[in-house]
PDB file of C-alpha atoms in Angstrom:
ATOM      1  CA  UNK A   1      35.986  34.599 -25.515  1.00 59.00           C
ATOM      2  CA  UNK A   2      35.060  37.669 -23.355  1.00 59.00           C
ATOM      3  CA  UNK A   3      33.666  36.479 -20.021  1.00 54.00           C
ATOM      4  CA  UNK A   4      30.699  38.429 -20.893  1.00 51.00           C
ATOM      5  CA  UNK A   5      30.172  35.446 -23.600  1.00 60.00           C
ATOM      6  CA  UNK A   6      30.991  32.936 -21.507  1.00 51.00           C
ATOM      7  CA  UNK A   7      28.518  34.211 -18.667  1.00 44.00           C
ATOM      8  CA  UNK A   8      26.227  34.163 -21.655  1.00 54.00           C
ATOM      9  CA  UNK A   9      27.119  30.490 -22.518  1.00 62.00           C
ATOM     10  CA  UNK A  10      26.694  29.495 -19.482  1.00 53.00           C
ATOM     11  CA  UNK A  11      22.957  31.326 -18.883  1.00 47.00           C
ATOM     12  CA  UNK A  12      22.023  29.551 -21.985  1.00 58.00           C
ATOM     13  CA  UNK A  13      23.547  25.869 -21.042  1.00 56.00           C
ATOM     14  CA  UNK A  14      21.790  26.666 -17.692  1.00 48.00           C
ATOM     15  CA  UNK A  15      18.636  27.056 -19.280  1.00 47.00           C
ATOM     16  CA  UNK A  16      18.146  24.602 -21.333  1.00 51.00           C
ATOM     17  CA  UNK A  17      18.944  22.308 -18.653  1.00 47.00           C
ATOM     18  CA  UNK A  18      16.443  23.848 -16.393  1.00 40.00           C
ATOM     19  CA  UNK A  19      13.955  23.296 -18.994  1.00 45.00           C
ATOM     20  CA  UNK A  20      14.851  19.688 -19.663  1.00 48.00           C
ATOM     21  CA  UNK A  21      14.320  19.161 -16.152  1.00 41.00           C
ATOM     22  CA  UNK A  22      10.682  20.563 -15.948  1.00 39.00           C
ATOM     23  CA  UNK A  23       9.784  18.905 -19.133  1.00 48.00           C
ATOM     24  CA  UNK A  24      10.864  15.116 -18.134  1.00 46.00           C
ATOM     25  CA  UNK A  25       9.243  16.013 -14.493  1.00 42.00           C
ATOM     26  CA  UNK A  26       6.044  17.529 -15.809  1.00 39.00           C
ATOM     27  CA  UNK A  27       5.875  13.723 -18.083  1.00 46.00           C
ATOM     28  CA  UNK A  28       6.406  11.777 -15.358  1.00 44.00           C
ATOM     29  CA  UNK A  29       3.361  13.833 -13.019  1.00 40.00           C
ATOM     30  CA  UNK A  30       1.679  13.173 -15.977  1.00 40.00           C
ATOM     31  CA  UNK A  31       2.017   9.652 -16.778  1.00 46.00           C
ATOM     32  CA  UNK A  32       1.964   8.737 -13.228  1.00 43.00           C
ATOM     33  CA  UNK A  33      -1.282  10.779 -12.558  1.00 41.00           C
ATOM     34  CA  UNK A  34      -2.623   8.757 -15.735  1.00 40.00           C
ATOM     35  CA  UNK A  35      -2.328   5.356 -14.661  1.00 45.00           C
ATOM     36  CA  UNK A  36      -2.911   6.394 -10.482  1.00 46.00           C
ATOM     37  CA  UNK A  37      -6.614   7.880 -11.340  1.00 44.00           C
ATOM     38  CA  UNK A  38      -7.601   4.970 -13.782  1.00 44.00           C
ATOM     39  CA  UNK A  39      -8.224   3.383 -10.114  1.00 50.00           C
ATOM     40  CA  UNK A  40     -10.822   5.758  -8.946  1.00 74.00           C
ATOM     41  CA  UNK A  41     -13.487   3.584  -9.595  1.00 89.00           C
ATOM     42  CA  UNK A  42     -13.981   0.402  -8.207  1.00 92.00           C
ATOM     43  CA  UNK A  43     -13.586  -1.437 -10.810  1.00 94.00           C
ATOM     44  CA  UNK A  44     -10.090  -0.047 -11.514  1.00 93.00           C
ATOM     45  CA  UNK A  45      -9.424  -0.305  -7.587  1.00 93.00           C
ATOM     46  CA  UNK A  46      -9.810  -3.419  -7.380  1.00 95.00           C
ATOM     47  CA  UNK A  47      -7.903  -4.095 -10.886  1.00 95.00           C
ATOM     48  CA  UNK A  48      -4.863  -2.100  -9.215  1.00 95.00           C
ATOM     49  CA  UNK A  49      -5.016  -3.528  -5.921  1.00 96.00           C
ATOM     50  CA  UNK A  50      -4.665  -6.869  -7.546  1.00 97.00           C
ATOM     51  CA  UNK A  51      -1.235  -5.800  -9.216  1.00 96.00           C
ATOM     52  CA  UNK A  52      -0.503  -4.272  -6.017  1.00 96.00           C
ATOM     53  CA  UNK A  53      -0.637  -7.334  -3.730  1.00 97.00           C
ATOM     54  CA  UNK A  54       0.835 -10.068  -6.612  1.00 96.00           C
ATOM     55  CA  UNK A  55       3.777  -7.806  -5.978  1.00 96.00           C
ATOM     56  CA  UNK A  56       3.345  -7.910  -2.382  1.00 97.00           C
ATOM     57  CA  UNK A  57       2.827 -12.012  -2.036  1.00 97.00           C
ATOM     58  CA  UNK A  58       4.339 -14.670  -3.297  1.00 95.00           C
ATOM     59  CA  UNK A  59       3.869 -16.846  -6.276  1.00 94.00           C
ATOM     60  CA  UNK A  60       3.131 -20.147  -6.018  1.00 91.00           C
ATOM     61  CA  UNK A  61       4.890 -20.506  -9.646  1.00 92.00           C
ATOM     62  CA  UNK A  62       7.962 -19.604  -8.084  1.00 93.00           C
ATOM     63  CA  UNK A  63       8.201 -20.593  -4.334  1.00 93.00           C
ATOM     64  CA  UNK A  64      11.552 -18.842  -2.996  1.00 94.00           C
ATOM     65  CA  UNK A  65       9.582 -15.537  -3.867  1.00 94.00           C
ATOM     66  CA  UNK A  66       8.093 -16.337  -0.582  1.00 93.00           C
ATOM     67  CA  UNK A  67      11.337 -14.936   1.449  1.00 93.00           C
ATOM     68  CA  UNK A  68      10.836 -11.456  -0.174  1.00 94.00           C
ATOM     69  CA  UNK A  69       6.813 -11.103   0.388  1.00 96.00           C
ATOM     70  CA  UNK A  70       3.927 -10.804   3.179  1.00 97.00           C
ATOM     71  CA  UNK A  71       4.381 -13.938   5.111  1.00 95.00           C
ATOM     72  CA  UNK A  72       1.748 -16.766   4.459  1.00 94.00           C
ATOM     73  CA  UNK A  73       1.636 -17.123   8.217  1.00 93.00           C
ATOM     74  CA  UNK A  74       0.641 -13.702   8.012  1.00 96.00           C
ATOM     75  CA  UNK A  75      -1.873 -13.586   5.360  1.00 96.00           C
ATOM     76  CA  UNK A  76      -3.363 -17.117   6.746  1.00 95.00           C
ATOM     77  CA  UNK A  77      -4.316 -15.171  10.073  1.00 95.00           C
ATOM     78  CA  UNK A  78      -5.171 -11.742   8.712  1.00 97.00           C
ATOM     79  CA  UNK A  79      -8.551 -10.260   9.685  1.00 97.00           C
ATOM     80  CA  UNK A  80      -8.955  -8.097   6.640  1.00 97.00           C
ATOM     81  CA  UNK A  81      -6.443  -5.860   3.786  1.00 98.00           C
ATOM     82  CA  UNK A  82      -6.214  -2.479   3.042  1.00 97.00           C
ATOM     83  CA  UNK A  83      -4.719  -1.543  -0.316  1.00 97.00           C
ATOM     84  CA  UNK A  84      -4.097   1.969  -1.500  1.00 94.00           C
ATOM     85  CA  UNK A  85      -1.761   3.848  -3.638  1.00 90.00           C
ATOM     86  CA  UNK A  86      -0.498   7.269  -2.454  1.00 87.00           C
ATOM     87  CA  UNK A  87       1.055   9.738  -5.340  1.00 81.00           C
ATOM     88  CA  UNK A  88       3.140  12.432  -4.513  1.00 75.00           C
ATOM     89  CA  UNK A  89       3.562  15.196  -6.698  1.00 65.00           C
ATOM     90  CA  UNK A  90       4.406  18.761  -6.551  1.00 59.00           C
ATOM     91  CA  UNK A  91       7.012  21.837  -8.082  1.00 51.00           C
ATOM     92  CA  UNK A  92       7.761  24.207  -5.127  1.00 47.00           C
ATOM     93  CA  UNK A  93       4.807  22.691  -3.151  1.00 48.00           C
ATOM     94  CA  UNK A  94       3.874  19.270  -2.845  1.00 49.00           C
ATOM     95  CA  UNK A  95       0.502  17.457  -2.518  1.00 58.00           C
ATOM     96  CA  UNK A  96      -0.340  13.223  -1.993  1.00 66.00           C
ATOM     97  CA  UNK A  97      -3.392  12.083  -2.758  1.00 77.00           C
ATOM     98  CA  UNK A  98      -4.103   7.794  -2.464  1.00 86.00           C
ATOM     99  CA  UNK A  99      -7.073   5.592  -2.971  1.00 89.00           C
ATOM    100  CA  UNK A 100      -7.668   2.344  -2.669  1.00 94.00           C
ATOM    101  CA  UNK A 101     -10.069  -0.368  -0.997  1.00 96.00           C
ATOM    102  CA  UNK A 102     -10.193  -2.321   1.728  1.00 97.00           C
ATOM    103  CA  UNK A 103     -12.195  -6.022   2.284  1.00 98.00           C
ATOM    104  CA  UNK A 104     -12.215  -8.294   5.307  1.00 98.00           C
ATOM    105  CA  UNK A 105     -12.530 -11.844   6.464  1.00 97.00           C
ATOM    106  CA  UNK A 106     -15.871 -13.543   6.645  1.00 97.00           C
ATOM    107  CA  UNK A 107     -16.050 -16.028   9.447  1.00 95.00           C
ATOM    108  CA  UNK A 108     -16.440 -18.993   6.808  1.00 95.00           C
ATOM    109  CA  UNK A 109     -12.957 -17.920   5.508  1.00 95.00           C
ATOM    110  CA  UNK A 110     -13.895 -16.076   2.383  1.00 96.00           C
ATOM    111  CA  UNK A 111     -13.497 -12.501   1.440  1.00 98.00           C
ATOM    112  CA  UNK A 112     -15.842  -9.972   1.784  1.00 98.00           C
ATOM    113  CA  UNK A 113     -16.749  -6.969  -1.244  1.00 98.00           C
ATOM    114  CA  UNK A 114     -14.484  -4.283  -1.114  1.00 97.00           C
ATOM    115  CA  UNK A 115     -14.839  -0.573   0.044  1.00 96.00           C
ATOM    116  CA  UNK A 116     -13.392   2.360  -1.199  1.00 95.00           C
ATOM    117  CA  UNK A 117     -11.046   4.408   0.596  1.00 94.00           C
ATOM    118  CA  UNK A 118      -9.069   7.368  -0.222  1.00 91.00           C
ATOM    119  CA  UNK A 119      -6.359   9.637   2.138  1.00 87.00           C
ATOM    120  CA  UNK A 120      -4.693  13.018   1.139  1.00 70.00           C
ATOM    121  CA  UNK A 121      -2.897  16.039   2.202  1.00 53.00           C
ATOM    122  CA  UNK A 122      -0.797  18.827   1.044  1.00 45.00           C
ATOM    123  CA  UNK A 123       2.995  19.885   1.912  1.00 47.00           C
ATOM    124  CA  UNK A 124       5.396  22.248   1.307  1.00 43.00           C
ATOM    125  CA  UNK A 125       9.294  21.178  -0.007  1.00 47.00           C
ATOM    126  CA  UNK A 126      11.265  22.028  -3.292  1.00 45.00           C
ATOM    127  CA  UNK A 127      10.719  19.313  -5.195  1.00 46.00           C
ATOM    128  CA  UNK A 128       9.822  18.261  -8.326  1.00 53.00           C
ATOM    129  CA  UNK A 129       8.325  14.530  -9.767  1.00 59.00           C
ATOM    130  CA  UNK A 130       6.354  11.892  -8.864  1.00 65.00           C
ATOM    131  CA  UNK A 131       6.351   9.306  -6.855  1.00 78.00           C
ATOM    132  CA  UNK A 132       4.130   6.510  -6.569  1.00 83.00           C
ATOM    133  CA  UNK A 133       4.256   4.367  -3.387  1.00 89.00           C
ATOM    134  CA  UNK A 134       2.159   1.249  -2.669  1.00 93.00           C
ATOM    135  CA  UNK A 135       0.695  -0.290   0.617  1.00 94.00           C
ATOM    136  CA  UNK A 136      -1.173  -3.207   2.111  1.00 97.00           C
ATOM    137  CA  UNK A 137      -2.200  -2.800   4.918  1.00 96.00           C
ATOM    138  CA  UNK A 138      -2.755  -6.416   7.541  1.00 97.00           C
ATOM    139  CA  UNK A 139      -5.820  -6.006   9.568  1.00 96.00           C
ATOM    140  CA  UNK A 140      -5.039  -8.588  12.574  1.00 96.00           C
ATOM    141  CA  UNK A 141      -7.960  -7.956  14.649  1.00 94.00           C
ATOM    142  CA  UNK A 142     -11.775  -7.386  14.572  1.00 94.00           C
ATOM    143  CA  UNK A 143     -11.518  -4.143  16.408  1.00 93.00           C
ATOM    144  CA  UNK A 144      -9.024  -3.490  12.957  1.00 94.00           C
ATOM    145  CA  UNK A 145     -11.808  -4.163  10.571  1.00 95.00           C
ATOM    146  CA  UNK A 146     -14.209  -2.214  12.773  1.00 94.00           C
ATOM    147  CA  UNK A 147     -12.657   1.005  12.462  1.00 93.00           C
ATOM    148  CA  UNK A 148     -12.735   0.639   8.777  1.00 93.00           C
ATOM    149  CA  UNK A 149     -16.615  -0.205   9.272  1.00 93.00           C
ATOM    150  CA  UNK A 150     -17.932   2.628  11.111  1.00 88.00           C
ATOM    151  CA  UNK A 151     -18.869   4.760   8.200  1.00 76.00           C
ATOM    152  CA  UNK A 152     -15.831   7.456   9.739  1.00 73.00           C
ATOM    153  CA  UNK A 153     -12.115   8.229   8.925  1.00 85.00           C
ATOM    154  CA  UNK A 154      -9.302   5.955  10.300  1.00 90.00           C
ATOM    155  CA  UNK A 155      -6.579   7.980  11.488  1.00 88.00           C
ATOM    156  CA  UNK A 156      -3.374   5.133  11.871  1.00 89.00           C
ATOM    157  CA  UNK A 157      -1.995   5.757  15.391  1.00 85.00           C
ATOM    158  CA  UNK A 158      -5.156   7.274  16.455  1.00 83.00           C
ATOM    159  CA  UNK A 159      -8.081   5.028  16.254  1.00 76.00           C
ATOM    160  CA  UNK A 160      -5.861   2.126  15.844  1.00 86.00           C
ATOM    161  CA  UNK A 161      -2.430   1.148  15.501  1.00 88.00           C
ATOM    162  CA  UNK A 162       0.286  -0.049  13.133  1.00 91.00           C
ATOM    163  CA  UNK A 163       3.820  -1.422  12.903  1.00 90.00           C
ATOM    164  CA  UNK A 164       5.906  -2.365  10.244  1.00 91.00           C
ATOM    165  CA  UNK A 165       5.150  -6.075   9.388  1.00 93.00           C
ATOM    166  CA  UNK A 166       7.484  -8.644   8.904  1.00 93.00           C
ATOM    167  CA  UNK A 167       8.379 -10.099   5.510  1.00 94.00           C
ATOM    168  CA  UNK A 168       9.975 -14.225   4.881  1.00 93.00           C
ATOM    169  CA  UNK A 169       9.306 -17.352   6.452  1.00 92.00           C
ATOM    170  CA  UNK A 170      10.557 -19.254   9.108  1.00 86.00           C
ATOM    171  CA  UNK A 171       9.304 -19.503  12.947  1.00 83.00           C
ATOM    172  CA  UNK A 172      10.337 -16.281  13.935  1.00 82.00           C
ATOM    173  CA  UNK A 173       7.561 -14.658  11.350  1.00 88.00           C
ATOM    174  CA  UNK A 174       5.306 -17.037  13.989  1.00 82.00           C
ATOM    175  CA  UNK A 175       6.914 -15.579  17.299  1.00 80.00           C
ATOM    176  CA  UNK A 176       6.028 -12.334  15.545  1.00 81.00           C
ATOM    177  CA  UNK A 177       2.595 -13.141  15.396  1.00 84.00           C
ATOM    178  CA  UNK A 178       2.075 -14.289  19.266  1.00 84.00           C
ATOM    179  CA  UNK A 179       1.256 -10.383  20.094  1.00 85.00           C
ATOM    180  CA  UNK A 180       1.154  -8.765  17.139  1.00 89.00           C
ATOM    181  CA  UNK A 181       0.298  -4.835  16.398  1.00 90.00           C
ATOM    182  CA  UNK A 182      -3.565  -4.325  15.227  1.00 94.00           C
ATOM    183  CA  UNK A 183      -2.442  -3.688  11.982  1.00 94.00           C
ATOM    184  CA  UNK A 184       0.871  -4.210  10.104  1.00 95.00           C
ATOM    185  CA  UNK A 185       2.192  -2.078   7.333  1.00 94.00           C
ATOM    186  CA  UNK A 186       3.800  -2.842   4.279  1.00 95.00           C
ATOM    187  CA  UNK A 187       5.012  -0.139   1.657  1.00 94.00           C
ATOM    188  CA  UNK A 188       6.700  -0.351  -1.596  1.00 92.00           C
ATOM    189  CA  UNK A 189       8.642   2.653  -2.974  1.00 85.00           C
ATOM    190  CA  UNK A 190       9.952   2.089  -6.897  1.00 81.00           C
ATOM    191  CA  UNK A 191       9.626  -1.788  -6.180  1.00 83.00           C
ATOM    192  CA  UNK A 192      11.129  -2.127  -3.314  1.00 88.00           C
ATOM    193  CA  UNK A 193      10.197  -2.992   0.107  1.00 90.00           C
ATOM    194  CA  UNK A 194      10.140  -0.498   3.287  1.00 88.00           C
ATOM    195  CA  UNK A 195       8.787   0.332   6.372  1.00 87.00           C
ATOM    196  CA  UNK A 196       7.424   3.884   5.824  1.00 85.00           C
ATOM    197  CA  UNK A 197       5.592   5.205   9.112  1.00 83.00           C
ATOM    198  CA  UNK A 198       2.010   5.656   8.576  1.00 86.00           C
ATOM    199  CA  UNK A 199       1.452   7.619  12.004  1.00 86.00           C
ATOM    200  CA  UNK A 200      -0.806   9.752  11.382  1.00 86.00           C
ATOM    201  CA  UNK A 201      -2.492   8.848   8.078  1.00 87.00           C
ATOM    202  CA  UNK A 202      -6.041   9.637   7.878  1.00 89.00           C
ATOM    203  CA  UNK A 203      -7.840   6.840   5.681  1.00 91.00           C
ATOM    204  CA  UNK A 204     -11.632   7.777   4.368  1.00 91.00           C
ATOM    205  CA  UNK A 205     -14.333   5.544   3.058  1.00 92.00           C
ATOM    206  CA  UNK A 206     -15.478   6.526  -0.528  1.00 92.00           C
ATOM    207  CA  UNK A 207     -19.162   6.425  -0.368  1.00 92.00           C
ATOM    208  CA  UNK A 208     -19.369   8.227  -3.400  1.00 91.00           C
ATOM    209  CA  UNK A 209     -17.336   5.215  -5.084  1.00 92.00           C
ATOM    210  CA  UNK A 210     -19.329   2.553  -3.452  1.00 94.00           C
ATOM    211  CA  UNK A 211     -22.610   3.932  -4.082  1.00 94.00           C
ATOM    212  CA  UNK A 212     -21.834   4.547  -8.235  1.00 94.00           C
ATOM    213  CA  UNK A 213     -20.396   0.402  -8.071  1.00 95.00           C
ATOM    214  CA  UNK A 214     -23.337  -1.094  -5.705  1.00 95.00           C
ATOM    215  CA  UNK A 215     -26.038   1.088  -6.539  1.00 93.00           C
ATOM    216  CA  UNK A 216     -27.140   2.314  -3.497  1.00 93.00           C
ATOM    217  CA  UNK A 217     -25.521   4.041  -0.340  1.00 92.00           C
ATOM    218  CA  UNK A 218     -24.538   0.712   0.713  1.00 94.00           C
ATOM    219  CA  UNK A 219     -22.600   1.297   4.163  1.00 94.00           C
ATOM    220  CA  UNK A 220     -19.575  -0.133   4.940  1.00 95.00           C
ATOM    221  CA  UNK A 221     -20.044  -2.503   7.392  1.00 95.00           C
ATOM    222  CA  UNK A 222     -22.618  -4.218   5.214  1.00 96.00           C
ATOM    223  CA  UNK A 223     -20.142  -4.521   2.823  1.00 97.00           C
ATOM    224  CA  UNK A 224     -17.280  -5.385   4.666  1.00 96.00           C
ATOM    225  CA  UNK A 225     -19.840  -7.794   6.843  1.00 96.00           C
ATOM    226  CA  UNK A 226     -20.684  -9.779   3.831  1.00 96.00           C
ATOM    227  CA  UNK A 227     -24.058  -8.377   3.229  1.00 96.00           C
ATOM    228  CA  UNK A 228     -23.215  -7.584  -0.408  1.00 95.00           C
ATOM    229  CA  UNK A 229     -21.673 -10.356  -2.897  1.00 95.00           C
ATOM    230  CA  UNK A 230     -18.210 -10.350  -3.872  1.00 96.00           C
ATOM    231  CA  UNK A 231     -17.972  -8.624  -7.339  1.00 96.00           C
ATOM    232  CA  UNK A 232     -16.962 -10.316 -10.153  1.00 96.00           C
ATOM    233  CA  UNK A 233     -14.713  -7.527 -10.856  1.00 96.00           C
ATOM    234  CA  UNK A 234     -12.629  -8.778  -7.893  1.00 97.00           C
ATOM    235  CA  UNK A 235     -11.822 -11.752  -8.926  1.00 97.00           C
ATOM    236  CA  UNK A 236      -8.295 -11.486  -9.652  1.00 97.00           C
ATOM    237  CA  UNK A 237      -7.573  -9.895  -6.193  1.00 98.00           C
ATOM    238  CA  UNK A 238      -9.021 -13.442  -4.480  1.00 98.00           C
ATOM    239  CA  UNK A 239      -7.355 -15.146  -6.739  1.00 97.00           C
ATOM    240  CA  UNK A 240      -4.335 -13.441  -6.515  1.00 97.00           C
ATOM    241  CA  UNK A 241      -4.642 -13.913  -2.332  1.00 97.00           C
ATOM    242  CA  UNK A 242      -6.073 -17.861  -2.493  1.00 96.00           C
ATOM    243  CA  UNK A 243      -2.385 -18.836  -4.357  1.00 96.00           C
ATOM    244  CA  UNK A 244      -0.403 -16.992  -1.760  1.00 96.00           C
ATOM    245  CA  UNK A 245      -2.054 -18.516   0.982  1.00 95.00           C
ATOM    246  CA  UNK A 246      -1.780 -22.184  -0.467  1.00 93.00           C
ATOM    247  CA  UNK A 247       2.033 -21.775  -1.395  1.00 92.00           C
ATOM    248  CA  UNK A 248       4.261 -24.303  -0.398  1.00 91.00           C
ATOM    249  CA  UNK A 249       6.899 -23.395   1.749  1.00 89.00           C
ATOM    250  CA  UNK A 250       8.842 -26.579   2.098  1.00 88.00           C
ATOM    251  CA  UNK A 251      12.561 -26.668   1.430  1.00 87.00           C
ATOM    252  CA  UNK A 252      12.915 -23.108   1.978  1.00 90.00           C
ATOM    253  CA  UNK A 253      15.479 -21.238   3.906  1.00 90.00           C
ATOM    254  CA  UNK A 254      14.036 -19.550   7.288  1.00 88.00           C
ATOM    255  CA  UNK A 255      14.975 -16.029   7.116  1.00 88.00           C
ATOM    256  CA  UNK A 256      12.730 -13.050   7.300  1.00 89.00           C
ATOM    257  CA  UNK A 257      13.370  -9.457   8.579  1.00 90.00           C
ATOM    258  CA  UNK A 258      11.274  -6.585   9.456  1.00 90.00           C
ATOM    259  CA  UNK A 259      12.122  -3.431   6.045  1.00 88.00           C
ATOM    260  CA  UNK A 260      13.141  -0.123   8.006  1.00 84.00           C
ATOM    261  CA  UNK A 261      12.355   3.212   6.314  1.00 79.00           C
ATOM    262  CA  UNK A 262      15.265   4.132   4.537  1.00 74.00           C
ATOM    263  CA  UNK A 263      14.966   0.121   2.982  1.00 72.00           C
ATOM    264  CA  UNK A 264      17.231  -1.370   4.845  1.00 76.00           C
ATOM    265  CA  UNK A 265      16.662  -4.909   7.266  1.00 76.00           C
ATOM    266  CA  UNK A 266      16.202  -5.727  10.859  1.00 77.00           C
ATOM    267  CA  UNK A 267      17.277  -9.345  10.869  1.00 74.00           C
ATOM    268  CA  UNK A 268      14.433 -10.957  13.227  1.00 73.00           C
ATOM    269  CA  UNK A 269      16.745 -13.855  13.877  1.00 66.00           C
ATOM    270  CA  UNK A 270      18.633 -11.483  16.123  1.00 58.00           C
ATOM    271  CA  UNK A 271      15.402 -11.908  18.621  1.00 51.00           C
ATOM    272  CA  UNK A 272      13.789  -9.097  16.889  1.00 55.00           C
ATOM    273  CA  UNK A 273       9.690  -9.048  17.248  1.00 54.00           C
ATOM    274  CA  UNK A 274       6.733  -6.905  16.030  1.00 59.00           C
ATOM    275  CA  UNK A 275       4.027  -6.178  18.117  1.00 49.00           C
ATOM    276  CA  UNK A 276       2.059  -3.357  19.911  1.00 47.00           C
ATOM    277  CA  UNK A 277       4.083  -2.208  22.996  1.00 40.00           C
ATOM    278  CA  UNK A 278       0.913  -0.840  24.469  1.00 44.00           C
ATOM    279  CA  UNK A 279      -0.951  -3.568  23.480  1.00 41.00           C
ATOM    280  CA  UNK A 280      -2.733  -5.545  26.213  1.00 34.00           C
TER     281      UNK A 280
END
């Protein structure tokens, strides 16, 4: 074979591979854009965000799930959630787009409606894919819940702040909470857990979403004030939050850990703690 042919061969092999690649990537935008923006209403938000946080918290049918979720400690004290999806997609250039909803604590314990919220932004990186990562967001103070009330964008870092939450049980998930950052973030990237940085983030309220579910330009802090009813729709998300709350954590192990971005864990029995360094 002349090397003529084989540099021929090997164009050929080369592209054929190349096309492969686009092919499975362009299935995967695809499929993942499919199931991402059959949340966009609320309906379908609030469908997702209860998958999202039964993978989050722990199942009462299966207690030791509790050392690999949101802490009930956590949850029990939690002034109101934030869940969202973010996609990331792109060939060349990239672009995220996430939506989502967020609902808050009434003072007689319950839940309030949820309100849409979305966040974007565009990149630039060779790349090609999708990938679909999933947050809750704790609220852990009023001030928290009022930024995501004021009709406005919430810019994490800016209007408020976050840190990466902790995840387990034990008492040092309760020396975490004696100062803890406004808000703690947890992420999940292809199932597992990690603590992505939000800095930054710019989160919206979807009035056009609310308005289409509620039938009226109901404003946010009616909704999130308890003003409105809890949907029906939402049922599955309270539900889905009442059995992580009640779990029973006796007989298990203390151990939790704070997830660092690249997925890896900061032991917190090592006298590691979360909270706001410029918090007062």
């Amino acid at each position: 074979m002349s090397m003529l042919d084989k540099f021929r061969r090997g164009a050929q092999k080369a592209s054929i591979q190349a096309s492969a690649f686009l092919k499975e990537g362009s299935s995967k935008i695809a499929n993942e854009s499919h199931n991402f923006t059959q949340g966009f209403t609320l309906p379908g938000e609030a469908e997702k965000a209860a998958k999202t946080l039964a993978s989050f918290l722990a199942d009462p049918d299966h207690p030791e799930s509790a050392l690999n979720a949101i802490p009930k400690a956590v949850l029990q004290r939690a002034r109101g959630l934030a869940i969202f999806s973010v996609l990331k997609a792109g060939f060349v250039f990239s672009g995220k787009a996430g939506s989502g909803l967020v609902i808050a604590r009434l003072p007689d314990g319950s839940w309030s409606a949820p309100s849409c919220i979305a966040t974007g932004g565009v990149g630039w990186g060779l790349q090609i894919g999708a990938d679909l990562t999933e947050f809750v967001i704790v609220l852990n103070s009023e001030d928290a819940v009022r930024a995501f009330s004021m009709g406005g964008n919430v810019t994490i870092g800016g209007n408020v702040s976050a840190a990466a939450g902790p995840i387990g049980t034990g008492g040092s998930v309760q020396a975490s909470l004696a100062h803890p950052a406004p808000m703690f973030s947890y992420s999940k990237s292809k199932g597992l857990f990690a603590g992505l940085s939000l800095e930054g983030t710019v989160l919206i309220e979807r009035k056009d979403a609310n308005r289409d579910f509620y039938g009226s330009a109901v404003p946010a802090r009616d909704i999130l004030g308890g003003r409105v009813p809890p949907p029906e729709v939402a049922s599955r998300m309270y539900e889905v939050i009442e059995a992580a709350e009640g779990i029973d954590e006796a007989g298990l192990p203390d151990s939790s850990y704070v997830p660092t971005a690249d997925g890896n864990h900061l032991d917190m029995k090592d006298g590691h703690t979360v909270f706001d360094a410029e918090g007062h």
